[in-house]
């Protein structure tokens, strides 16, 4: 969607100890799209439970917000 393009998103540092799964999941969300847990698991190749925990990790860190149908990025890492 045009409303949430990567250029519009805030930038913040990764929290210490951010999992590789969380980094992979956020990488799929940089275009502002809303992606559900099953799609995140399929696209990253992660087990569904790992993708789901990565969504929670990113939400707690302030990188994504929950939306109907999945999560959407609200911030991107500084190092990307």
PDB file with SEQRES, HELIX, SHEET and CRYST1 records, atoms N, CA, C and O in Angstrom:
SEQRES   1 A   80  UNK UNK UNK UNK UNK UNK UNK UNK UNK UNK UNK UNK UNK          
SEQRES   2 A   80  UNK UNK UNK UNK UNK UNK UNK UNK UNK UNK UNK UNK UNK          
SEQRES   3 A   80  UNK UNK UNK UNK UNK UNK UNK UNK UNK UNK UNK UNK UNK          
SEQRES   4 A   80  UNK UNK UNK UNK UNK UNK UNK UNK UNK UNK UNK UNK UNK          
SEQRES   5 A   80  UNK UNK UNK UNK UNK UNK UNK UNK UNK UNK UNK UNK UNK          
SEQRES   6 A   80  UNK UNK UNK UNK UNK UNK UNK UNK UNK UNK UNK UNK UNK          
SEQRES   7 A   80  UNK UNK                                                      
HELIX    1 AA1 UNK A    2  UNK A    4  5                                   3    
HELIX    2 AA2 UNK A    6  UNK A    8  5                                   3    
HELIX    3 AA3 UNK A   20  UNK A   27  1                                   8    
HELIX    4 AA4 UNK A   37  UNK A   44  1                                   8    
HELIX    5 AA5 UNK A   48  UNK A   61  1                                  14    
SHEET    1 AA1 2 UNK A  10  UNK A  12  0                                        
SHEET    2 AA1 2 UNK A  75  UNK A  77  1                                        
SHEET    1 AA2 2 UNK A  64  UNK A  67  0                                        
SHEET    2 AA2 2 UNK A  70  UNK A  73 -1                                        
CRYST1    1.000    1.000    1.000  90.00  90.00  90.00 P 1           1          
ATOM      1  N   UNK A   1       0.819  -1.204   0.000  1.00  0.00           N  
ATOM      2  CA  UNK A   1       0.000   0.000   0.000  1.00  0.00           C  
ATOM      3  C   UNK A   1       0.846   1.244   0.000  1.00  0.00           C  
ATOM      4  O   UNK A   1       1.934   1.264   0.575  1.00  0.00           O  
ATOM      5  N   UNK A   2       0.356   2.276  -0.638  1.00  0.00           N  
ATOM      6  CA  UNK A   2       1.086   3.531  -0.730  1.00  0.00           C  
ATOM      7  C   UNK A   2       1.133   4.267   0.601  1.00  0.00           C  
ATOM      8  O   UNK A   2       2.010   5.102   0.820  1.00  0.00           O  
ATOM      9  N   UNK A   3       0.194   3.961   1.490  1.00  0.00           N  
ATOM     10  CA  UNK A   3       0.109   4.706   2.744  1.00  0.00           C  
ATOM     11  C   UNK A   3       1.296   4.445   3.654  1.00  0.00           C  
ATOM     12  O   UNK A   3       1.718   5.349   4.375  1.00  0.00           O  
ATOM     13  N   UNK A   4       1.850   3.238   3.644  1.00  0.00           N  
ATOM     14  CA  UNK A   4       2.928   2.906   4.571  1.00  0.00           C  
ATOM     15  C   UNK A   4       4.186   2.492   3.858  1.00  0.00           C  
ATOM     16  O   UNK A   4       4.650   1.367   4.045  1.00  0.00           O  
ATOM     17  N   UNK A   5       4.755   3.357   3.048  1.00  0.00           N  
ATOM     18  CA  UNK A   5       5.981   2.996   2.351  1.00  0.00           C  
ATOM     19  C   UNK A   5       7.175   3.124   3.278  1.00  0.00           C  
ATOM     20  O   UNK A   5       7.113   3.818   4.293  1.00  0.00           O  
ATOM     21  N   UNK A   6       8.244   2.463   2.933  1.00  0.00           N  
ATOM     22  CA  UNK A   6       9.423   2.422   3.795  1.00  0.00           C  
ATOM     23  C   UNK A   6       9.955   3.822   4.088  1.00  0.00           C  
ATOM     24  O   UNK A   6      10.479   4.059   5.177  1.00  0.00           O  
ATOM     25  N   UNK A   7       9.832   4.747   3.148  1.00  0.00           N  
ATOM     26  CA  UNK A   7      10.331   6.093   3.362  1.00  0.00           C  
ATOM     27  C   UNK A   7       9.596   6.849   4.443  1.00  0.00           C  
ATOM     28  O   UNK A   7      10.117   7.829   4.976  1.00  0.00           O  
ATOM     29  N   UNK A   8       8.395   6.412   4.779  1.00  0.00           N  
ATOM     30  CA  UNK A   8       7.576   7.094   5.779  1.00  0.00           C  
ATOM     31  C   UNK A   8       7.780   6.538   7.183  1.00  0.00           C  
ATOM     32  O   UNK A   8       7.319   7.141   8.151  1.00  0.00           O  
ATOM     33  N   UNK A   9       8.452   5.416   7.313  1.00  0.00           N  
ATOM     34  CA  UNK A   9       8.550   4.755   8.601  1.00  0.00           C  
ATOM     35  C   UNK A   9       9.693   5.320   9.434  1.00  0.00           C  
ATOM     36  O   UNK A   9      10.728   5.734   8.911  1.00  0.00           O  
ATOM     37  N   UNK A  10       9.472   5.326  10.752  1.00  0.00           N  
ATOM     38  CA  UNK A  10      10.509   5.757  11.684  1.00  0.00           C  
ATOM     39  C   UNK A  10      11.681   4.780  11.638  1.00  0.00           C  
ATOM     40  O   UNK A  10      11.536   3.634  11.213  1.00  0.00           O  
ATOM     41  N   UNK A  11      12.817   5.245  12.073  1.00  0.00           N  
ATOM     42  CA  UNK A  11      14.006   4.383  12.179  1.00  0.00           C  
ATOM     43  C   UNK A  11      14.404   4.280  13.635  1.00  0.00           C  
ATOM     44  O   UNK A  11      14.438   5.282  14.349  1.00  0.00           O  
ATOM     45  N   UNK A  12      14.704   3.077  14.073  1.00  0.00           N  
ATOM     46  CA  UNK A  12      15.132   2.865  15.452  1.00  0.00           C  
ATOM     47  C   UNK A  12      16.153   1.745  15.478  1.00  0.00           C  
ATOM     48  O   UNK A  12      16.155   0.888  14.595  1.00  0.00           O  
ATOM     49  N   UNK A  13      17.030   1.738  16.488  1.00  0.00           N  
ATOM     50  CA  UNK A  13      18.024   0.659  16.571  1.00  0.00           C  
ATOM     51  C   UNK A  13      17.378  -0.661  16.983  1.00  0.00           C  
ATOM     52  O   UNK A  13      16.361  -0.680  17.676  1.00  0.00           O  
ATOM     53  N   UNK A  14      17.981  -1.750  16.550  1.00  0.00           N  
ATOM     54  CA  UNK A  14      17.549  -3.065  17.023  1.00  0.00           C  
ATOM     55  C   UNK A  14      17.791  -3.143  18.517  1.00  0.00           C  
ATOM     56  O   UNK A  14      18.843  -2.698  18.975  1.00  0.00           O  
ATOM     57  N   UNK A  15      16.868  -3.688  19.304  1.00  0.00           N  
ATOM     58  CA  UNK A  15      17.158  -3.928  20.716  1.00  0.00           C  
ATOM     59  C   UNK A  15      18.245  -4.997  20.851  1.00  0.00           C  
ATOM     60  O   UNK A  15      18.378  -5.851  19.973  1.00  0.00           O  
ATOM     61  N   UNK A  16      19.021  -4.962  21.935  1.00  0.00           N  
ATOM     62  CA  UNK A  16      20.019  -6.016  22.151  1.00  0.00           C  
ATOM     63  C   UNK A  16      19.347  -7.384  22.175  1.00  0.00           C  
ATOM     64  O   UNK A  16      18.284  -7.551  22.772  1.00  0.00           O  
ATOM     65  N   UNK A  17      19.966  -8.347  21.530  1.00  0.00           N  
ATOM     66  CA  UNK A  17      19.449  -9.701  21.558  1.00  0.00           C  
ATOM     67  C   UNK A  17      18.289  -9.972  20.623  1.00  0.00           C  
ATOM     68  O   UNK A  17      17.613 -10.992  20.761  1.00  0.00           O  
ATOM     69  N   UNK A  18      18.044  -9.083  19.674  1.00  0.00           N  
ATOM     70  CA  UNK A  18      16.967  -9.327  18.714  1.00  0.00           C  
ATOM     71  C   UNK A  18      17.240 -10.625  17.960  1.00  0.00           C  
ATOM     72  O   UNK A  18      18.352 -10.862  17.488  1.00  0.00           O  
ATOM     73  N   UNK A  19      16.212 -11.456  17.855  1.00  0.00           N  
ATOM     74  CA  UNK A  19      16.394 -12.756  17.212  1.00  0.00           C  
ATOM     75  C   UNK A  19      16.529 -12.619  15.699  1.00  0.00           C  
ATOM     76  O   UNK A  19      16.054 -11.655  15.098  1.00  0.00           O  
ATOM     77  N   UNK A  20      17.183 -13.600  15.106  1.00  0.00           N  
ATOM     78  CA  UNK A  20      17.254 -13.657  13.652  1.00  0.00           C  
ATOM     79  C   UNK A  20      15.878 -13.795  13.030  1.00  0.00           C  
ATOM     80  O   UNK A  20      15.624 -13.274  11.944  1.00  0.00           O  
ATOM     81  N   UNK A  21      14.983 -14.503  13.725  1.00  0.00           N  
ATOM     82  CA  UNK A  21      13.623 -14.667  13.220  1.00  0.00           C  
ATOM     83  C   UNK A  21      12.920 -13.318  13.131  1.00  0.00           C  
ATOM     84  O   UNK A  21      12.241 -13.035  12.144  1.00  0.00           O  
ATOM     85  N   UNK A  22      13.081 -12.478  14.164  1.00  0.00           N  
ATOM     86  CA  UNK A  22      12.454 -11.156  14.151  1.00  0.00           C  
ATOM     87  C   UNK A  22      13.011 -10.307  13.012  1.00  0.00           C  
ATOM     88  O   UNK A  22      12.270  -9.575  12.356  1.00  0.00           O  
ATOM     89  N   UNK A  23      14.302 -10.406  12.783  1.00  0.00           N  
ATOM     90  CA  UNK A  23      14.917  -9.646  11.683  1.00  0.00           C  
ATOM     91  C   UNK A  23      14.365 -10.111  10.331  1.00  0.00           C  
ATOM     92  O   UNK A  23      14.093  -9.295   9.451  1.00  0.00           O  
ATOM     93  N   UNK A  24      14.203 -11.428  10.177  1.00  0.00           N  
ATOM     94  CA  UNK A  24      13.680 -11.968   8.918  1.00  0.00           C  
ATOM     95  C   UNK A  24      12.241 -11.534   8.699  1.00  0.00           C  
ATOM     96  O   UNK A  24      11.862 -11.160   7.589  1.00  0.00           O  
ATOM     97  N   UNK A  25      11.436 -11.583   9.763  1.00  0.00           N  
ATOM     98  CA  UNK A  25      10.029 -11.193   9.653  1.00  0.00           C  
ATOM     99  C   UNK A  25       9.912  -9.713   9.302  1.00  0.00           C  
ATOM    100  O   UNK A  25       9.139  -9.349   8.416  1.00  0.00           O  
ATOM    101  N   UNK A  26      10.670  -8.857   9.985  1.00  0.00           N  
ATOM    102  CA  UNK A  26      10.579  -7.423   9.695  1.00  0.00           C  
ATOM    103  C   UNK A  26      11.009  -7.128   8.264  1.00  0.00           C  
ATOM    104  O   UNK A  26      10.478  -6.215   7.631  1.00  0.00           O  
ATOM    105  N   UNK A  27      11.965  -7.893   7.754  1.00  0.00           N  
ATOM    106  CA  UNK A  27      12.400  -7.691   6.381  1.00  0.00           C  
ATOM    107  C   UNK A  27      11.283  -7.868   5.360  1.00  0.00           C  
ATOM    108  O   UNK A  27      11.334  -7.294   4.273  1.00  0.00           O  
ATOM    109  N   UNK A  28      10.274  -8.663   5.711  1.00  0.00           N  
ATOM    110  CA  UNK A  28       9.146  -8.879   4.808  1.00  0.00           C  
ATOM    111  C   UNK A  28       8.107  -7.774   4.890  1.00  0.00           C  
ATOM    112  O   UNK A  28       7.206  -7.700   4.054  1.00  0.00           O  
ATOM    113  N   UNK A  29       8.229  -6.923   5.886  1.00  0.00           N  
ATOM    114  CA  UNK A  29       7.193  -5.925   6.146  1.00  0.00           C  
ATOM    115  C   UNK A  29       7.594  -4.515   5.734  1.00  0.00           C  
ATOM    116  O   UNK A  29       6.847  -3.568   5.981  1.00  0.00           O  
ATOM    117  N   UNK A  30       8.756  -4.357   5.111  1.00  0.00           N  
ATOM    118  CA  UNK A  30       9.267  -3.014   4.863  1.00  0.00           C  
ATOM    119  C   UNK A  30       8.448  -2.223   3.857  1.00  0.00           C  
ATOM    120  O   UNK A  30       8.591  -1.003   3.776  1.00  0.00           O  
ATOM    121  N   UNK A  31       7.595  -2.886   3.088  1.00  0.00           N  
ATOM    122  CA  UNK A  31       6.791  -2.146   2.114  1.00  0.00           C  
ATOM    123  C   UNK A  31       5.479  -1.635   2.704  1.00  0.00           C  
ATOM    124  O   UNK A  31       4.668  -1.042   1.992  1.00  0.00           O  
ATOM    125  N   UNK A  32       5.264  -1.863   4.009  1.00  0.00           N  
ATOM    126  CA  UNK A  32       4.065  -1.360   4.654  1.00  0.00           C  
ATOM    127  C   UNK A  32       2.859  -2.269   4.565  1.00  0.00           C  
ATOM    128  O   UNK A  32       1.775  -1.908   5.024  1.00  0.00           O  
ATOM    129  N   UNK A  33       3.033  -3.444   3.981  1.00  0.00           N  
ATOM    130  CA  UNK A  33       1.894  -4.344   3.843  1.00  0.00           C  
ATOM    131  C   UNK A  33       1.566  -5.018   5.170  1.00  0.00           C  
ATOM    132  O   UNK A  33       2.415  -5.123   6.055  1.00  0.00           O  
ATOM    133  N   UNK A  34       0.321  -5.473   5.294  1.00  0.00           N  
ATOM    134  CA  UNK A  34      -0.122  -6.241   6.461  1.00  0.00           C  
ATOM    135  C   UNK A  34       0.027  -7.715   6.112  1.00  0.00           C  
ATOM    136  O   UNK A  34      -0.542  -8.180   5.124  1.00  0.00           O  
ATOM    137  N   UNK A  35       0.783  -8.448   6.910  1.00  0.00           N  
ATOM    138  CA  UNK A  35       1.070  -9.849   6.628  1.00  0.00           C  
ATOM    139  C   UNK A  35       0.683 -10.684   7.845  1.00  0.00           C  
ATOM    140  O   UNK A  35       1.019 -10.338   8.978  1.00  0.00           O  
ATOM    141  N   UNK A  36      -0.017 -11.773   7.603  1.00  0.00           N  
ATOM    142  CA  UNK A  36      -0.460 -12.653   8.684  1.00  0.00           C  
ATOM    143  C   UNK A  36       0.595 -13.663   9.077  1.00  0.00           C  
ATOM    144  O   UNK A  36       1.582 -13.850   8.365  1.00  0.00           O  
ATOM    145  N   UNK A  37       0.386 -14.320  10.221  1.00  0.00           N  
ATOM    146  CA  UNK A  37       1.394 -15.252  10.727  1.00  0.00           C  
ATOM    147  C   UNK A  37       1.686 -16.414   9.796  1.00  0.00           C  
ATOM    148  O   UNK A  37       2.843 -16.813   9.658  1.00  0.00           O  
ATOM    149  N   UNK A  38       0.659 -16.971   9.151  1.00  0.00           N  
ATOM    150  CA  UNK A  38       0.927 -18.116   8.272  1.00  0.00           C  
ATOM    151  C   UNK A  38       1.730 -17.685   7.056  1.00  0.00           C  
ATOM    152  O   UNK A  38       2.600 -18.424   6.594  1.00  0.00           O  
ATOM    153  N   UNK A  39       1.448 -16.492   6.531  1.00  0.00           N  
ATOM    154  CA  UNK A  39       2.232 -15.986   5.393  1.00  0.00           C  
ATOM    155  C   UNK A  39       3.659 -15.687   5.803  1.00  0.00           C  
ATOM    156  O   UNK A  39       4.596 -15.976   5.059  1.00  0.00           O  
ATOM    157  N   UNK A  40       3.833 -15.104   6.993  1.00  0.00           N  
ATOM    158  CA  UNK A  40       5.192 -14.823   7.464  1.00  0.00           C  
ATOM    159  C   UNK A  40       5.986 -16.106   7.608  1.00  0.00           C  
ATOM    160  O   UNK A  40       7.159 -16.159   7.240  1.00  0.00           O  
ATOM    161  N   UNK A  41       5.352 -17.140   8.143  1.00  0.00           N  
ATOM    162  CA  UNK A  41       6.038 -18.424   8.303  1.00  0.00           C  
ATOM    163  C   UNK A  41       6.422 -18.989   6.939  1.00  0.00           C  
ATOM    164  O   UNK A  41       7.546 -19.455   6.752  1.00  0.00           O  
ATOM    165  N   UNK A  42       5.490 -18.950   5.984  1.00  0.00           N  
ATOM    166  CA  UNK A  42       5.765 -19.508   4.664  1.00  0.00           C  
ATOM    167  C   UNK A  42       6.863 -18.726   3.944  1.00  0.00           C  
ATOM    168  O   UNK A  42       7.742 -19.321   3.322  1.00  0.00           O  
ATOM    169  N   UNK A  43       6.815 -17.406   4.027  1.00  0.00           N  
ATOM    170  CA  UNK A  43       7.769 -16.574   3.292  1.00  0.00           C  
ATOM    171  C   UNK A  43       9.171 -16.609   3.891  1.00  0.00           C  
ATOM    172  O   UNK A  43      10.158 -16.478   3.167  1.00  0.00           O  
ATOM    173  N   UNK A  44       9.264 -16.785   5.210  1.00  0.00           N  
ATOM    174  CA  UNK A  44      10.579 -16.830   5.851  1.00  0.00           C  
ATOM    175  C   UNK A  44      11.124 -18.238   5.968  1.00  0.00           C  
ATOM    176  O   UNK A  44      12.323 -18.423   6.181  1.00  0.00           O  
ATOM    177  N   UNK A  45      10.251 -19.247   5.830  1.00  0.00           N  
ATOM    178  CA  UNK A  45      10.667 -20.614   6.038  1.00  0.00           C  
ATOM    179  C   UNK A  45      10.768 -20.985   7.511  1.00  0.00           C  
ATOM    180  O   UNK A  45      11.286 -22.048   7.852  1.00  0.00           O  
ATOM    181  N   UNK A  46      10.276 -20.114   8.383  1.00  0.00           N  
ATOM    182  CA  UNK A  46      10.308 -20.380   9.823  1.00  0.00           C  
ATOM    183  C   UNK A  46       9.124 -21.234  10.231  1.00  0.00           C  
ATOM    184  O   UNK A  46       8.081 -21.177   9.580  1.00  0.00           O  
ATOM    185  N   UNK A  47       9.251 -22.026  11.292  1.00  0.00           N  
ATOM    186  CA  UNK A  47       8.067 -22.702  11.844  1.00  0.00           C  
ATOM    187  C   UNK A  47       7.039 -21.663  12.280  1.00  0.00           C  
ATOM    188  O   UNK A  47       7.407 -20.560  12.685  1.00  0.00           O  
ATOM    189  N   UNK A  48       5.765 -22.004  12.202  1.00  0.00           N  
ATOM    190  CA  UNK A  48       4.689 -21.056  12.526  1.00  0.00           C  
ATOM    191  C   UNK A  48       4.856 -20.472  13.923  1.00  0.00           C  
ATOM    192  O   UNK A  48       4.655 -19.273  14.118  1.00  0.00           O  
ATOM    193  N   UNK A  49       5.221 -21.305  14.900  1.00  0.00           N  
ATOM    194  CA  UNK A  49       5.380 -20.804  16.266  1.00  0.00           C  
ATOM    195  C   UNK A  49       6.520 -19.798  16.362  1.00  0.00           C  
ATOM    196  O   UNK A  49       6.433 -18.826  17.113  1.00  0.00           O  
ATOM    197  N   UNK A  50       7.588 -20.030  15.603  1.00  0.00           N  
ATOM    198  CA  UNK A  50       8.723 -19.102  15.614  1.00  0.00           C  
ATOM    199  C   UNK A  50       8.330 -17.786  14.971  1.00  0.00           C  
ATOM    200  O   UNK A  50       8.681 -16.719  15.475  1.00  0.00           O  
ATOM    201  N   UNK A  51       7.609 -17.849  13.870  1.00  0.00           N  
ATOM    202  CA  UNK A  51       7.146 -16.622  13.219  1.00  0.00           C  
ATOM    203  C   UNK A  51       6.213 -15.847  14.144  1.00  0.00           C  
ATOM    204  O   UNK A  51       6.292 -14.621  14.218  1.00  0.00           O  
ATOM    205  N   UNK A  52       5.334 -16.552  14.850  1.00  0.00           N  
ATOM    206  CA  UNK A  52       4.405 -15.893  15.763  1.00  0.00           C  
ATOM    207  C   UNK A  52       5.159 -15.219  16.914  1.00  0.00           C  
ATOM    208  O   UNK A  52       4.825 -14.100  17.303  1.00  0.00           O  
ATOM    209  N   UNK A  53       6.167 -15.892  17.454  1.00  0.00           N  
ATOM    210  CA  UNK A  53       6.921 -15.279  18.554  1.00  0.00           C  
ATOM    211  C   UNK A  53       7.730 -14.090  18.046  1.00  0.00           C  
ATOM    212  O   UNK A  53       7.926 -13.120  18.779  1.00  0.00           O  
ATOM    213  N   UNK A  54       8.201 -14.151  16.802  1.00  0.00           N  
ATOM    214  CA  UNK A  54       8.918 -13.018  16.213  1.00  0.00           C  
ATOM    215  C   UNK A  54       7.990 -11.821  16.067  1.00  0.00           C  
ATOM    216  O   UNK A  54       8.412 -10.683  16.275  1.00  0.00           O  
ATOM    217  N   UNK A  55       6.720 -12.064  15.710  1.00  0.00           N  
ATOM    218  CA  UNK A  55       5.741 -10.973  15.616  1.00  0.00           C  
ATOM    219  C   UNK A  55       5.582 -10.287  16.962  1.00  0.00           C  
ATOM    220  O   UNK A  55       5.546  -9.059  17.031  1.00  0.00           O  
ATOM    221  N   UNK A  56       5.485 -11.067  18.034  1.00  0.00           N  
ATOM    222  CA  UNK A  56       5.345 -10.501  19.379  1.00  0.00           C  
ATOM    223  C   UNK A  56       6.608  -9.731  19.757  1.00  0.00           C  
ATOM    224  O   UNK A  56       6.529  -8.637  20.316  1.00  0.00           O  
ATOM    225  N   UNK A  57       7.759 -10.299  19.453  1.00  0.00           N  
ATOM    226  CA  UNK A  57       9.037  -9.636  19.752  1.00  0.00           C  
ATOM    227  C   UNK A  57       9.101  -8.271  19.064  1.00  0.00           C  
ATOM    228  O   UNK A  57       9.498  -7.279  19.674  1.00  0.00           O  
ATOM    229  N   UNK A  58       8.709  -8.232  17.793  1.00  0.00           N  
ATOM    230  CA  UNK A  58       8.737  -6.978  17.043  1.00  0.00           C  
ATOM    231  C   UNK A  58       7.702  -5.983  17.561  1.00  0.00           C  
ATOM    232  O   UNK A  58       7.944  -4.777  17.586  1.00  0.00           O  
ATOM    233  N   UNK A  59       6.546  -6.502  17.974  1.00  0.00           N  
ATOM    234  CA  UNK A  59       5.512  -5.620  18.512  1.00  0.00           C  
ATOM    235  C   UNK A  59       5.996  -4.981  19.825  1.00  0.00           C  
ATOM    236  O   UNK A  59       5.838  -3.776  20.025  1.00  0.00           O  
ATOM    237  N   UNK A  60       6.576  -5.777  20.699  1.00  0.00           N  
ATOM    238  CA  UNK A  60       7.076  -5.255  21.972  1.00  0.00           C  
ATOM    239  C   UNK A  60       8.216  -4.261  21.774  1.00  0.00           C  
ATOM    240  O   UNK A  60       8.381  -3.337  22.570  1.00  0.00           O  
ATOM    241  N   UNK A  61       8.997  -4.447  20.720  1.00  0.00           N  
ATOM    242  CA  UNK A  61      10.120  -3.552  20.433  1.00  0.00           C  
ATOM    243  C   UNK A  61       9.681  -2.289  19.697  1.00  0.00           C  
ATOM    244  O   UNK A  61      10.485  -1.380  19.489  1.00  0.00           O  
ATOM    245  N   UNK A  62       8.410  -2.228  19.302  1.00  0.00           N  
ATOM    246  CA  UNK A  62       7.898  -1.032  18.638  1.00  0.00           C  
ATOM    247  C   UNK A  62       8.109  -0.994  17.137  1.00  0.00           C  
ATOM    248  O   UNK A  62       7.995   0.068  16.525  1.00  0.00           O  
ATOM    249  N   UNK A  63       8.415  -2.142  16.526  1.00  0.00           N  
ATOM    250  CA  UNK A  63       8.622  -2.176  15.085  1.00  0.00           C  
ATOM    251  C   UNK A  63       7.354  -2.473  14.296  1.00  0.00           C  
ATOM    252  O   UNK A  63       7.242  -2.062  13.141  1.00  0.00           O  
ATOM    253  N   UNK A  64       6.407  -3.172  14.889  1.00  0.00           N  
ATOM    254  CA  UNK A  64       5.171  -3.514  14.170  1.00  0.00           C  
ATOM    255  C   UNK A  64       3.957  -3.228  15.055  1.00  0.00           C  
ATOM    256  O   UNK A  64       4.064  -3.102  16.275  1.00  0.00           O  
ATOM    257  N   UNK A  65       2.807  -3.132  14.400  1.00  0.00           N  
ATOM    258  CA  UNK A  65       1.529  -3.029  15.116  1.00  0.00           C  
ATOM    259  C   UNK A  65       0.622  -4.118  14.595  1.00  0.00           C  
ATOM    260  O   UNK A  65       0.696  -4.510  13.430  1.00  0.00           O  
ATOM    261  N   UNK A  66      -0.238  -4.602  15.478  1.00  0.00           N  
ATOM    262  CA  UNK A  66      -1.220  -5.611  15.068  1.00  0.00           C  
ATOM    263  C   UNK A  66      -2.342  -4.941  14.302  1.00  0.00           C  
ATOM    264  O   UNK A  66      -2.837  -3.878  14.678  1.00  0.00           O  
ATOM    265  N   UNK A  67      -2.725  -5.589  13.223  1.00  0.00           N  
ATOM    266  CA  UNK A  67      -3.802  -5.100  12.362  1.00  0.00           C  
ATOM    267  C   UNK A  67      -4.741  -6.272  12.116  1.00  0.00           C  
ATOM    268  O   UNK A  67      -4.360  -7.419  12.345  1.00  0.00           O  
ATOM    269  N   UNK A  68      -5.970  -6.006  11.651  1.00  0.00           N  
ATOM    270  CA  UNK A  68      -6.807  -7.131  11.225  1.00  0.00           C  
ATOM    271  C   UNK A  68      -6.068  -7.900  10.128  1.00  0.00           C  
ATOM    272  O   UNK A  68      -5.710  -7.328   9.098  1.00  0.00           O  
ATOM    273  N   UNK A  69      -5.844  -9.170  10.347  1.00  0.00           N  
ATOM    274  CA  UNK A  69      -5.171  -9.978   9.338  1.00  0.00           C  
ATOM    275  C   UNK A  69      -3.682 -10.148   9.529  1.00  0.00           C  
ATOM    276  O   UNK A  69      -3.048 -10.868   8.758  1.00  0.00           O  
ATOM    277  N   UNK A  70      -3.097  -9.505  10.536  1.00  0.00           N  
ATOM    278  CA  UNK A  70      -1.668  -9.713  10.727  1.00  0.00           C  
ATOM    279  C   UNK A  70      -0.979  -8.553  11.401  1.00  0.00           C  
ATOM    280  O   UNK A  70      -1.543  -7.915  12.290  1.00  0.00           O  
ATOM    281  N   UNK A  71       0.248  -8.276  10.978  1.00  0.00           N  
ATOM    282  CA  UNK A  71       1.029  -7.174  11.535  1.00  0.00           C  
ATOM    283  C   UNK A  71       1.510  -6.281  10.400  1.00  0.00           C  
ATOM    284  O   UNK A  71       1.616  -6.706   9.250  1.00  0.00           O  
ATOM    285  N   UNK A  72       1.798  -5.035  10.755  1.00  0.00           N  
ATOM    286  CA  UNK A  72       2.296  -4.043   9.802  1.00  0.00           C  
ATOM    287  C   UNK A  72       3.468  -3.321  10.445  1.00  0.00           C  
ATOM    288  O   UNK A  72       3.423  -2.991  11.631  1.00  0.00           O  
ATOM    289  N   UNK A  73       4.523  -3.073   9.666  1.00  0.00           N  
ATOM    290  CA  UNK A  73       5.679  -2.359  10.198  1.00  0.00           C  
ATOM    291  C   UNK A  73       5.332  -0.902  10.480  1.00  0.00           C  
ATOM    292  O   UNK A  73       4.647  -0.254   9.689  1.00  0.00           O  
ATOM    293  N   UNK A  74       5.805  -0.396  11.606  1.00  0.00           N  
ATOM    294  CA  UNK A  74       5.658   1.019  11.933  1.00  0.00           C  
ATOM    295  C   UNK A  74       7.033   1.679  12.093  1.00  0.00           C  
ATOM    296  O   UNK A  74       7.122   2.901  12.216  1.00  0.00           O  
ATOM    297  N   UNK A  75       8.098   0.880  12.091  1.00  0.00           N  
ATOM    298  CA  UNK A  75       9.457   1.388  12.181  1.00  0.00           C  
ATOM    299  C   UNK A  75      10.394   0.394  11.524  1.00  0.00           C  
ATOM    300  O   UNK A  75      10.086  -0.793  11.422  1.00  0.00           O  
ATOM    301  N   UNK A  76      11.524   0.881  11.085  1.00  0.00           N  
ATOM    302  CA  UNK A  76      12.549   0.040  10.468  1.00  0.00           C  
ATOM    303  C   UNK A  76      13.843   0.170  11.248  1.00  0.00           C  
ATOM    304  O   UNK A  76      14.070   1.179  11.916  1.00  0.00           O  
ATOM    305  N   UNK A  77      14.694  -0.846  11.168  1.00  0.00           N  
ATOM    306  CA  UNK A  77      15.972  -0.761  11.884  1.00  0.00           C  
ATOM    307  C   UNK A  77      16.905   0.257  11.258  1.00  0.00           C  
ATOM    308  O   UNK A  77      16.866   0.493  10.050  1.00  0.00           O  
ATOM    309  N   UNK A  78      17.742   0.854  12.088  1.00  0.00           N  
ATOM    310  CA  UNK A  78      18.700   1.842  11.616  1.00  0.00           C  
ATOM    311  C   UNK A  78      19.760   1.233  10.714  1.00  0.00           C  
ATOM    312  O   UNK A  78      20.287   1.911   9.832  1.00  0.00           O  
ATOM    313  N   UNK A  79      20.081  -0.053  10.927  1.00  0.00           N  
ATOM    314  CA  UNK A  79      21.194  -0.654  10.193  1.00  0.00           C  
ATOM    315  C   UNK A  79      20.802  -1.264   8.857  1.00  0.00           C  
ATOM    316  O   UNK A  79      21.571  -2.047   8.301  1.00  0.00           O  
ATOM    317  N   UNK A  80      19.632  -0.931   8.324  1.00  0.00           N  
ATOM    318  CA  UNK A  80      19.218  -1.515   7.046  1.00  0.00           C  
ATOM    319  C   UNK A  80      19.036  -0.439   6.008  1.00  0.00           C  
ATOM    320  O   UNK A  80      18.688  -0.736   4.865  1.00  0.00           O  
TER     321      UNK A  80                                                      
END                                                                             
